[in-house]
Amino acid sequence: MMLMLIRTTATRTFFSSPHARPLKRTALLLLPSLLRTPIAGAFSSSKTATMLTRRTPQEVQLEIKDPVDSTALEQAKAILDELRPTTAAANGNDQQQQNSCSPDALLSVAHRLGDIPSDGAGSDAYIVSPSRCQAAFDSLSDAERRSLLNIHRRVKVFAQAQRRSVVDVEVDIPGGKAGQSVSPCRAAGCYAPGGRYPLPSSVIMTVVTARAAGCPHVILASPRPAQITLAAAHVAGADIVLCVGGAQAIGSMAYGVGAKLDGNGAEVVPAVPPCDVIVGPGNKWVTAAKSIVNGYCGIDMLAGPSEVLVIADKTANAEIVAADLIAQAEHDVVARAILVSDDAGIIDAVNTEVSSQVDALPEPNRSTAKEALGQSFSILCKDMDECVAMSDRLAPEHLEIQTAESQKVGDMCANYGGLFIGTNCAEVLGDYGAGPNHTLPTGGTGRYTGGLSVFNFLRIRTWMRIDERESCQEMVEDSVRMARLEGLEGHARAAEKRRV
C-alpha cells in the first residue's frame, strides 16, 4: 500500500544526497483514501510497468519530520565525547573535557570505524599530504583533468559573482554614520561524502565556495577518499584534507585536532584548526553530529534525501524527462522523483520511458533507482496554474520546467532549491558545475531558505558611530522615551547620559 510505503520512507534512516540541504526532514504523505490503491508494478522489471504511480493534487501533502535519527544522535554524541577525553581539572578534584580533539583518540575511532587501516602503511595518518593530492591530479587523463578544471572555473566564477553582490555599506545617521561590513569567517570546514560513489563535485562545490568567500583556512573531510576526490581537493585549494568521515570528521572540524607528536615531542602531524562553519551533506551520523556542534560553530543545514520535480506539458520530450527522473532516483533508495503535468498523455509516455530506461542501467544503479522510483509518483493537474501550485506546495530541491513556455512557467514558481528552465537545462548540468551550487534545500525547506553559497561563509556585521553629540539629541530623547515605555529604566538613564 502506498501510504505504508511513504510512511516507511519518512521514518527510515535517511542518507544524504550530495546535492541536498534541508533543515527539516519531510515526507510526501499520501492520504488514507489511497490505502485501497495498489502500486502497479512499482518494482517490476517489465517494460510496460507503471513506475510512477499517478496521484491527484489532493492526494499529496507535506509532513514535517525531525531530520536527526535518534540512534545516530546517541552514537554521534558518544564519538564526539571519545574524541575529546576528559582530564583532571586544575583543582585536582573535577574532570574537564579537552577543548580540541585528541589525535590519538581520532586515530582510534578512525581505525575502529574503517576510515583508516589499523596496520600497515598510512595507519597513523589522518591527514592527506598536499603532494599526494597533487599526485592524484597528475594521475588523471588529460580529458579528466580538463573537465575538473572546467568545473572548478565555472563554480568559481559564479561564487565570485555572488561575493561581489554584497558589499560594505555606510549611511548617515543623526550626528554620525552607520554601516555594515562584510567579512569571511576564519576557518571553513567542508564535508564530502565518500560512501556509495566518490563525489569530487561536492569537493568543488564546498571548497571553492569557501575560497571565493575569502576564508583564509579551508579544511576538507572525506572518508576513504578516491583519487578523483583528492584531485578535486588539489584543484579546489583545500589547505588540509582529513581522510575521516562520519561524526568523527564533524567533531574534528568543529573542535580542531591537536598536533600529533612523536616520542621526542616533535610534530609528526600538524594541528587542525577549529572551524567557524561546517558545510556539506553526509550520512545520518554526519547529520547527527552537525546537529550537536551547531552553536559551537555554524552549519549550513541538516541534509536529507535528494529530490527532483519536473513540470511538463504535452510538448515535453518523454525520453528526456524520464532520463532526468532516473538520474535523481539513482542517488539513493530514499531519493524521490516527481512528475507534475496537465496532460495525461505525457505522463503515460514518461512512465513507459522510465520503465525502459531504468532496466538498461547497470548495477547497483538499477536496483537503487527502482527502489527510489517505488516511492516516486506523477501528479495529474487540471492546468498549468495547478501544476505550479503543486510545485510550490512541495518546494522541491530541484525543479525542472519542460513546457512550451518554460521561462514563463518558471517565473510563476516561487518555492524551490534550484530552478532548471527548458529541455536543454538538465539538472545534472547543475550537479556537475554549470556555476550555481548543487548543495540545495530539500524536503520543502526551499519555502524559506536557499542553497549553499558564499553567504554561508560570510559575516555581515553592523556598526555605528556618533561624531556630533548635539546633532543626535532627538535620537537620544526617542531612546529615553522608548526605554521607559518598555520598563527598562537602566536603558533610559544610559541614554540620558548622552544629553547635551
Coordinates of C-alpha atoms in Angstrom, one line a residue:
M1 CA 0.0 0.0 0.0
M2 CA 1.3 3.4 -0.9
L3 CA 0.6 5.0 2.4
M4 CA 2.6 2.3 4.2
L5 CA 5.5 2.8 1.8
I6 CA 5.6 6.5 2.1
R7 CA 5.4 6.4 5.9
T8 CA 8.2 3.9 6.0
T9 CA 10.3 6.3 3.9
A10 CA 9.5 9.1 6.3
T11 CA 10.8 7.3 9.4
R12 CA 13.6 5.1 8.0
T13 CA 17.3 6.0 8.1
F14 CA 17.9 8.9 5.7
F15 CA 21.2 9.0 3.9
S16 CA 22.0 12.4 2.5
S17 CA 22.4 13.1 -1.2
P18 CA 25.4 15.0 -2.2
H19 CA 23.1 17.7 -3.5
A20 CA 20.7 18.1 -0.6
R21 CA 20.3 20.5 2.2
P22 CA 17.2 20.5 4.4
L23 CA 16.7 21.9 7.8
K24 CA 13.7 19.7 8.3
R25 CA 13.3 16.1 7.1
T26 CA 10.0 15.8 5.2
A27 CA 7.9 13.1 3.5
L28 CA 5.2 13.3 0.9
L29 CA 2.3 11.7 2.7
L30 CA -0.5 10.1 0.7
L31 CA -3.9 10.4 2.2
P32 CA -5.9 7.5 3.7
S33 CA -8.2 7.2 0.6
L34 CA -5.2 5.7 -1.1
L35 CA -5.0 2.7 1.2
R36 CA -7.1 0.7 -1.3
T37 CA -4.8 1.7 -4.2
P38 CA -2.1 -0.8 -5.1
I39 CA 1.2 0.3 -6.5
A40 CA 1.0 -1.1 -10.1
G41 CA 4.3 -2.7 -10.9
A42 CA 6.4 -0.3 -8.9
F43 CA 9.2 -2.8 -8.6
S44 CA 8.5 -4.8 -11.7
S45 CA 11.2 -5.2 -14.4
S46 CA 8.5 -5.3 -17.1
K47 CA 9.0 -2.6 -19.7
T48 CA 5.2 -1.8 -19.6
A49 CA 5.1 -1.4 -15.9
T50 CA 3.9 1.9 -14.3
M51 CA 6.9 3.1 -12.4
L52 CA 5.4 6.4 -11.3
T53 CA 2.1 5.9 -9.6
R54 CA -0.4 8.6 -10.7
R55 CA -1.8 10.8 -8.0
T56 CA -4.1 13.8 -7.8
P57 CA -3.1 17.1 -6.1
Q58 CA -5.5 16.3 -3.3
E59 CA -3.7 13.1 -2.5
V60 CA -0.4 14.6 -1.6
Q61 CA 0.6 16.8 1.3
L62 CA 3.8 17.7 3.2
E63 CA 4.6 16.1 6.5
I64 CA 7.5 17.6 8.6
K65 CA 9.8 15.1 10.3
D66 CA 12.8 15.5 12.7
P67 CA 15.9 15.4 10.4
V68 CA 18.1 13.6 13.0
D69 CA 17.9 9.9 13.6
S70 CA 17.7 9.3 17.4
T71 CA 20.0 6.3 17.4
A72 CA 22.6 8.0 15.2
L73 CA 22.4 11.0 17.6
E74 CA 23.4 8.9 20.6
Q75 CA 26.2 7.2 18.6
A76 CA 27.5 10.6 17.3
K77 CA 27.5 12.1 20.8
A78 CA 29.5 9.1 22.1
I79 CA 32.0 9.5 19.3
L80 CA 32.3 13.3 19.9
D81 CA 32.9 12.6 23.6
E82 CA 35.5 10.0 22.8
L83 CA 37.4 12.5 20.6
R84 CA 37.8 14.9 23.5
P85 CA 38.7 12.8 26.5
T86 CA 38.3 14.3 30.0
T87 CA 41.3 15.2 32.1
A88 CA 41.8 16.3 35.7
A89 CA 40.9 20.0 36.3
A90 CA 43.4 22.4 37.8
N91 CA 41.9 21.9 41.3
G92 CA 42.7 18.2 41.0
N93 CA 39.1 17.2 42.0
D94 CA 37.0 17.8 38.9
Q95 CA 37.1 16.4 35.4
Q96 CA 37.1 18.7 32.3
Q97 CA 36.8 17.9 28.7
Q98 CA 39.6 18.9 26.3
N99 CA 38.9 21.8 24.1
S100 CA 40.3 20.1 20.9
C101 CA 40.2 16.5 19.7
S102 CA 43.0 14.2 20.7
P103 CA 44.9 12.9 17.7
D104 CA 45.3 9.5 19.3
A105 CA 41.6 9.4 20.0
L106 CA 40.8 10.4 16.4
L107 CA 43.1 7.6 15.1
S108 CA 41.4 5.1 17.5
V109 CA 37.9 6.0 16.2
A110 CA 39.1 6.1 12.6
H111 CA 40.7 2.6 12.9
R112 CA 37.6 1.1 14.6
L113 CA 35.1 2.5 12.0
G114 CA 37.2 1.7 9.0
D115 CA 38.2 5.2 7.8
I116 CA 41.9 4.3 8.1
P117 CA 43.6 0.9 8.1
S118 CA 44.6 -0.2 11.5
D119 CA 48.0 -1.5 10.4
G120 CA 50.5 -1.1 7.6
A121 CA 51.4 2.0 5.6
G122 CA 49.3 5.0 6.4
S123 CA 47.8 3.5 9.6
D124 CA 48.8 6.6 11.6
A125 CA 47.9 9.3 9.0
Y126 CA 44.5 11.0 9.2
I127 CA 45.7 13.9 7.0
V128 CA 46.4 13.5 3.3
S129 CA 49.5 15.4 2.2
P130 CA 49.3 18.1 -0.5
S131 CA 51.8 16.1 -2.5
R132 CA 49.5 13.1 -2.6
C133 CA 46.6 15.3 -3.7
Q134 CA 48.9 16.7 -6.4
A135 CA 49.9 13.2 -7.5
A136 CA 46.2 12.2 -7.7
F137 CA 45.5 15.1 -10.0
D138 CA 48.6 14.3 -12.1
S139 CA 47.4 10.7 -12.5
L140 CA 44.2 11.7 -14.3
S141 CA 43.9 11.6 -18.0
D142 CA 44.1 14.8 -19.9
A143 CA 40.4 14.8 -20.5
E144 CA 39.7 14.2 -16.8
R145 CA 42.0 17.0 -15.7
R146 CA 40.4 19.3 -18.3
S147 CA 36.8 18.5 -17.0
L148 CA 37.8 19.0 -13.4
L149 CA 39.5 22.4 -14.2
N150 CA 36.5 23.5 -16.3
I151 CA 34.0 22.7 -13.4
H152 CA 36.3 24.5 -11.0
R153 CA 36.4 27.5 -13.2
R154 CA 32.6 27.8 -13.7
V155 CA 31.8 27.3 -10.0
K156 CA 34.5 29.8 -9.0
V157 CA 33.1 32.5 -11.5
F158 CA 29.6 32.1 -10.1
A159 CA 30.7 32.2 -6.5
Q160 CA 32.9 35.2 -7.0
A161 CA 29.9 37.0 -8.6
Q162 CA 27.9 36.2 -5.5
R163 CA 30.6 37.6 -3.3
R164 CA 30.6 40.9 -5.3
S165 CA 26.9 41.2 -4.9
V166 CA 27.2 42.0 -1.2
V167 CA 29.3 45.0 -0.2
D168 CA 30.2 47.2 2.8
V169 CA 27.6 50.0 3.2
E170 CA 27.7 53.3 5.0
V171 CA 24.8 55.7 5.6
D172 CA 24.3 58.9 7.6
I173 CA 22.5 58.8 10.9
P174 CA 21.8 61.8 13.3
G175 CA 25.2 63.0 14.4
G176 CA 27.3 60.3 12.7
K177 CA 27.5 57.3 10.5
A178 CA 26.2 53.7 10.5
G179 CA 27.0 50.8 8.2
Q180 CA 27.7 47.2 7.5
S181 CA 30.9 45.3 7.0
V182 CA 31.2 42.0 5.1
S183 CA 34.0 39.7 6.0
P184 CA 34.6 35.9 5.8
C185 CA 34.8 33.6 8.7
R186 CA 38.4 32.5 9.6
A187 CA 38.2 28.7 9.0
A188 CA 35.7 26.7 7.0
G189 CA 35.0 23.0 7.2
C190 CA 33.8 21.2 4.2
Y191 CA 32.4 17.6 4.1
A192 CA 32.3 15.5 1.0
P193 CA 30.6 12.0 1.2
G194 CA 32.7 9.0 0.4
G195 CA 30.3 6.2 0.5
R196 CA 28.3 4.7 -2.4
Y197 CA 30.1 6.8 -5.0
P198 CA 33.1 9.2 -4.9
L199 CA 31.8 12.8 -5.1
P200 CA 34.5 15.2 -6.3
S201 CA 31.8 17.5 -7.4
S202 CA 30.9 18.0 -3.7
V203 CA 34.5 18.9 -3.0
I204 CA 34.4 21.6 -5.7
M205 CA 31.1 23.0 -4.6
T206 CA 32.0 23.4 -1.0
V207 CA 35.8 24.2 -1.0
V208 CA 35.6 26.6 -4.0
T209 CA 32.7 28.5 -2.5
A210 CA 34.5 28.9 0.8
R211 CA 37.6 30.1 -1.0
A212 CA 35.5 32.6 -3.1
A213 CA 34.1 33.9 0.2
G214 CA 37.6 34.7 1.3
C215 CA 38.1 32.2 4.1
P216 CA 41.8 32.0 5.0
H217 CA 41.7 28.4 6.1
V218 CA 39.6 25.6 4.4
I219 CA 39.6 22.1 5.8
L220 CA 38.1 19.2 3.8
A221 CA 37.0 15.9 5.3
S222 CA 36.1 12.8 3.2
P223 CA 36.3 9.2 4.3
R224 CA 38.5 6.8 2.2
P225 CA 38.9 9.4 -0.5
A226 CA 39.2 8.2 -4.0
Q227 CA 41.9 9.5 -6.3
I228 CA 39.4 11.8 -8.1
T229 CA 38.3 13.2 -4.7
L230 CA 42.0 14.0 -3.8
A231 CA 42.5 15.5 -7.3
A232 CA 39.4 17.7 -6.7
A233 CA 40.8 18.8 -3.3
H234 CA 44.0 19.8 -5.0
V235 CA 42.2 21.8 -7.7
A236 CA 39.8 23.5 -5.3
G237 CA 42.6 24.5 -2.9
A238 CA 41.8 22.8 0.4
D239 CA 44.5 23.5 3.0
I240 CA 44.0 20.3 4.9
V241 CA 42.4 17.1 3.8
L242 CA 41.2 14.8 6.5
C243 CA 40.6 11.2 5.4
V244 CA 37.9 10.5 8.1
G245 CA 34.2 10.6 7.8
G246 CA 31.0 10.5 9.9
A247 CA 30.7 12.1 13.3
Q248 CA 34.5 11.9 13.8
A249 CA 35.0 14.2 10.8
I250 CA 32.5 16.7 12.0
G251 CA 34.0 16.7 15.5
S252 CA 37.5 17.1 14.1
M253 CA 36.5 20.2 12.1
A254 CA 34.3 21.7 14.9
Y255 CA 36.7 21.3 17.7
G256 CA 40.0 21.1 15.9
V257 CA 42.7 18.4 16.4
G258 CA 45.8 18.9 18.4
A259 CA 49.2 18.3 16.7
K260 CA 50.4 14.6 16.9
L261 CA 53.8 14.4 18.4
D262 CA 56.4 11.6 18.4
G263 CA 58.2 10.2 21.4
N264 CA 60.7 13.1 21.4
G265 CA 58.0 15.8 21.2
A266 CA 58.5 16.6 17.6
E267 CA 55.4 17.3 15.5
V268 CA 54.6 14.5 13.0
V269 CA 51.1 15.5 12.1
P270 CA 50.1 19.2 12.1
A271 CA 47.2 20.5 14.2
V272 CA 43.8 21.0 12.6
P273 CA 42.3 24.4 13.5
P274 CA 38.7 24.5 14.7
C275 CA 36.3 25.7 12.0
D276 CA 33.8 28.5 12.4
V277 CA 31.3 27.0 10.0
I278 CA 30.9 23.4 8.6
V279 CA 29.0 22.7 5.4
G280 CA 28.3 19.8 3.1
P281 CA 26.0 16.7 3.1
G282 CA 26.7 13.3 4.6
N283 CA 25.1 10.2 6.2
K284 CA 22.9 10.1 9.3
W285 CA 26.0 10.3 11.6
V286 CA 27.2 13.4 9.9
T287 CA 23.7 14.9 10.2
A288 CA 23.5 14.0 13.8
A289 CA 27.0 15.3 14.6
K290 CA 26.2 18.6 12.8
S291 CA 23.1 19.0 15.0
I292 CA 25.3 18.6 18.1
V293 CA 28.0 21.0 17.2
N294 CA 25.6 23.6 15.8
G295 CA 26.0 26.6 18.1
Y296 CA 29.6 25.8 18.9
C297 CA 30.2 26.5 15.3
G298 CA 27.9 27.3 12.4
I299 CA 26.4 24.8 10.0
D300 CA 24.8 25.1 6.6
M301 CA 21.9 22.7 7.3
L302 CA 20.9 19.1 8.1
A303 CA 20.9 17.3 4.8
G304 CA 18.3 14.8 3.7
P305 CA 17.4 12.7 0.6
S306 CA 17.6 14.2 -2.8
E307 CA 14.6 15.0 -5.0
V308 CA 13.5 16.4 -8.3
L309 CA 10.2 17.6 -9.6
V310 CA 9.6 18.1 -13.3
I311 CA 6.7 20.2 -14.6
A312 CA 6.0 19.0 -18.1
D313 CA 3.2 19.7 -20.7
K314 CA 2.3 17.8 -23.8
T315 CA 5.2 19.4 -25.7
A316 CA 7.8 17.8 -23.4
N317 CA 10.2 15.1 -24.7
A318 CA 9.2 12.0 -22.7
E319 CA 12.6 10.4 -23.2
I320 CA 14.4 13.3 -21.7
V321 CA 12.0 13.8 -18.8
A322 CA 12.4 10.1 -17.9
A323 CA 16.2 10.3 -18.1
D324 CA 16.1 13.2 -15.6
L325 CA 13.8 11.4 -13.2
I326 CA 16.0 8.3 -13.2
A327 CA 19.2 10.4 -12.8
Q328 CA 17.7 11.6 -9.5
A329 CA 16.4 8.2 -8.4
E330 CA 19.8 6.5 -8.7
H331 CA 21.2 8.8 -6.0
D332 CA 19.8 6.7 -3.2
V333 CA 16.9 4.4 -2.3
V334 CA 15.3 7.2 -0.5
A335 CA 15.6 9.7 -3.3
R336 CA 12.4 10.9 -4.9
A337 CA 11.4 11.8 -8.5
I338 CA 8.1 13.5 -9.1
L339 CA 6.4 14.4 -12.4
V340 CA 3.7 17.1 -12.5
S341 CA 1.7 17.6 -15.7
D342 CA -1.6 18.8 -17.0
D343 CA -1.5 16.2 -19.7
A344 CA -2.3 12.5 -19.1
G345 CA -0.6 11.5 -22.4
I346 CA 2.8 12.8 -21.4
I347 CA 2.6 11.1 -18.0
D348 CA 1.9 7.8 -19.8
A349 CA 4.7 8.3 -22.2
V350 CA 7.2 9.2 -19.5
N351 CA 6.2 6.1 -17.5
T352 CA 6.9 3.9 -20.5
E353 CA 10.3 5.6 -21.0
V354 CA 11.2 5.3 -17.2
S355 CA 10.4 1.6 -17.2
S356 CA 12.5 1.0 -20.3
Q357 CA 15.5 3.2 -19.3
V358 CA 15.8 2.1 -15.7
D359 CA 16.1 -1.5 -16.8
A360 CA 19.0 -0.5 -19.0
L361 CA 21.1 0.9 -16.1
P362 CA 24.0 -1.2 -14.7
E363 CA 24.0 -2.4 -11.1
P364 CA 23.9 -1.2 -8.4
N365 CA 22.3 1.9 -10.1
R366 CA 19.4 -0.1 -11.4
S367 CA 18.3 -1.6 -8.1
T368 CA 18.8 1.8 -6.3
A369 CA 16.8 3.7 -8.9
K370 CA 14.0 1.1 -8.9
E371 CA 13.6 1.3 -5.1
A372 CA 13.6 5.1 -5.2
L373 CA 11.0 5.1 -8.0
G374 CA 8.8 2.9 -5.9
Q375 CA 8.1 5.9 -3.6
S376 CA 8.1 8.4 -6.5
F377 CA 4.9 9.4 -8.4
S378 CA 3.2 11.6 -11.0
I379 CA 0.6 14.2 -10.4
L380 CA -2.1 15.0 -13.0
C381 CA -3.3 18.6 -12.6
K382 CA -6.2 20.3 -14.4
D383 CA -4.0 23.1 -15.8
M384 CA -0.5 24.7 -15.6
D385 CA -1.6 27.0 -12.8
E386 CA -2.4 23.9 -10.7
C387 CA 1.0 22.4 -11.7
V388 CA 2.8 25.5 -10.3
A389 CA 0.7 25.5 -7.2
M390 CA 1.5 21.8 -6.6
S391 CA 5.2 22.5 -7.1
D392 CA 5.1 25.5 -4.7
R393 CA 3.4 23.3 -2.1
L394 CA 6.2 20.8 -2.2
A395 CA 9.1 23.2 -2.7
P396 CA 11.4 20.7 -4.3
E397 CA 15.1 20.7 -4.2
H398 CA 15.5 20.6 -7.9
L399 CA 12.7 22.0 -10.1
E400 CA 12.8 21.4 -13.9
I401 CA 10.4 23.2 -16.3
Q402 CA 9.9 21.4 -19.6
T403 CA 6.9 23.2 -21.2
A404 CA 6.2 25.2 -24.3
E405 CA 6.8 28.4 -22.4
S406 CA 9.4 27.3 -19.9
Q407 CA 10.6 30.7 -18.8
K408 CA 7.0 32.0 -18.2
V409 CA 6.2 28.9 -16.1
G410 CA 9.5 29.2 -14.2
D411 CA 8.8 32.8 -13.4
M412 CA 5.4 31.7 -11.9
C413 CA 7.1 29.3 -9.4
A414 CA 8.0 30.6 -6.0
N415 CA 9.4 27.7 -3.9
Y416 CA 12.4 25.6 -4.9
G417 CA 16.1 25.0 -4.2
G418 CA 17.4 25.3 -7.8
L419 CA 15.4 26.0 -11.0
F420 CA 16.3 24.4 -14.3
I421 CA 14.5 26.1 -17.2
G422 CA 13.8 24.4 -20.5
T423 CA 14.5 21.0 -22.1
N424 CA 18.2 21.7 -22.7
C425 CA 18.8 22.6 -19.0
A426 CA 19.4 19.2 -17.4
E427 CA 19.5 19.2 -13.6
V428 CA 22.7 17.0 -13.9
L429 CA 24.4 20.0 -15.6
G430 CA 23.9 21.8 -12.3
D431 CA 25.2 18.8 -10.4
Y432 CA 28.5 19.0 -12.3
G433 CA 29.3 22.6 -12.3
A434 CA 27.4 24.9 -14.6
G435 CA 28.1 27.5 -11.9
P436 CA 25.4 27.6 -9.2
N437 CA 25.9 25.4 -6.2
H438 CA 24.4 21.9 -6.2
T439 CA 24.0 21.8 -2.4
L440 CA 20.3 22.7 -2.2
P441 CA 17.5 22.7 0.3
T442 CA 15.2 19.6 0.3
G443 CA 12.0 18.4 1.8
G444 CA 10.1 21.7 1.4
T445 CA 12.7 23.9 3.1
G446 CA 13.0 25.8 -0.2
R447 CA 10.0 27.8 1.1
Y448 CA 12.3 29.8 3.4
T449 CA 15.9 29.1 2.5
G450 CA 18.3 28.7 -0.4
G451 CA 21.3 26.7 -1.4
L452 CA 24.9 26.7 -0.3
S453 CA 26.6 30.0 -1.3
V454 CA 29.4 32.3 -0.3
F455 CA 26.9 33.8 2.2
N456 CA 27.2 30.7 4.4
F457 CA 30.8 31.7 5.0
L458 CA 30.3 35.5 5.4
R459 CA 29.6 37.6 8.4
I460 CA 27.5 40.8 7.7
R461 CA 28.1 42.9 10.8
T462 CA 26.7 46.4 11.5
W463 CA 28.4 49.3 13.2
M464 CA 27.6 52.9 14.2
R465 CA 29.5 56.0 15.3
I466 CA 28.3 59.3 16.8
D467 CA 30.6 62.2 16.0
E468 CA 28.4 65.2 16.9
R469 CA 26.7 64.9 20.2
E470 CA 24.5 67.9 19.6
S471 CA 23.1 66.5 16.3
C472 CA 21.9 63.3 17.9
Q473 CA 19.7 64.7 20.6
E474 CA 16.4 63.8 19.0
M475 CA 17.6 60.2 18.8
V476 CA 18.7 60.4 22.4
E477 CA 15.2 61.6 23.5
D478 CA 13.5 58.9 21.4
S479 CA 15.6 56.3 23.1
V480 CA 14.9 57.6 26.6
R481 CA 11.2 57.7 25.9
M482 CA 11.0 54.2 24.4
A483 CA 13.2 52.6 27.1
R484 CA 10.7 53.9 29.8
L485 CA 7.8 52.6 27.8
E486 CA 9.4 49.2 27.8
G487 CA 10.1 49.5 31.6
L488 CA 13.9 49.4 31.1
E489 CA 15.0 52.3 33.4
G490 CA 18.7 51.4 33.1
H491 CA 18.4 51.8 29.4
A492 CA 16.7 55.2 29.8
R493 CA 19.4 56.5 32.1
A494 CA 22.2 55.3 29.9
A495 CA 20.6 57.3 27.0
E496 CA 20.2 60.4 29.3
K497 CA 23.9 60.4 29.9
R498 CA 24.3 61.4 26.2
R499 CA 22.1 64.6 26.7
V500 CA 23.8 67.8 26.0

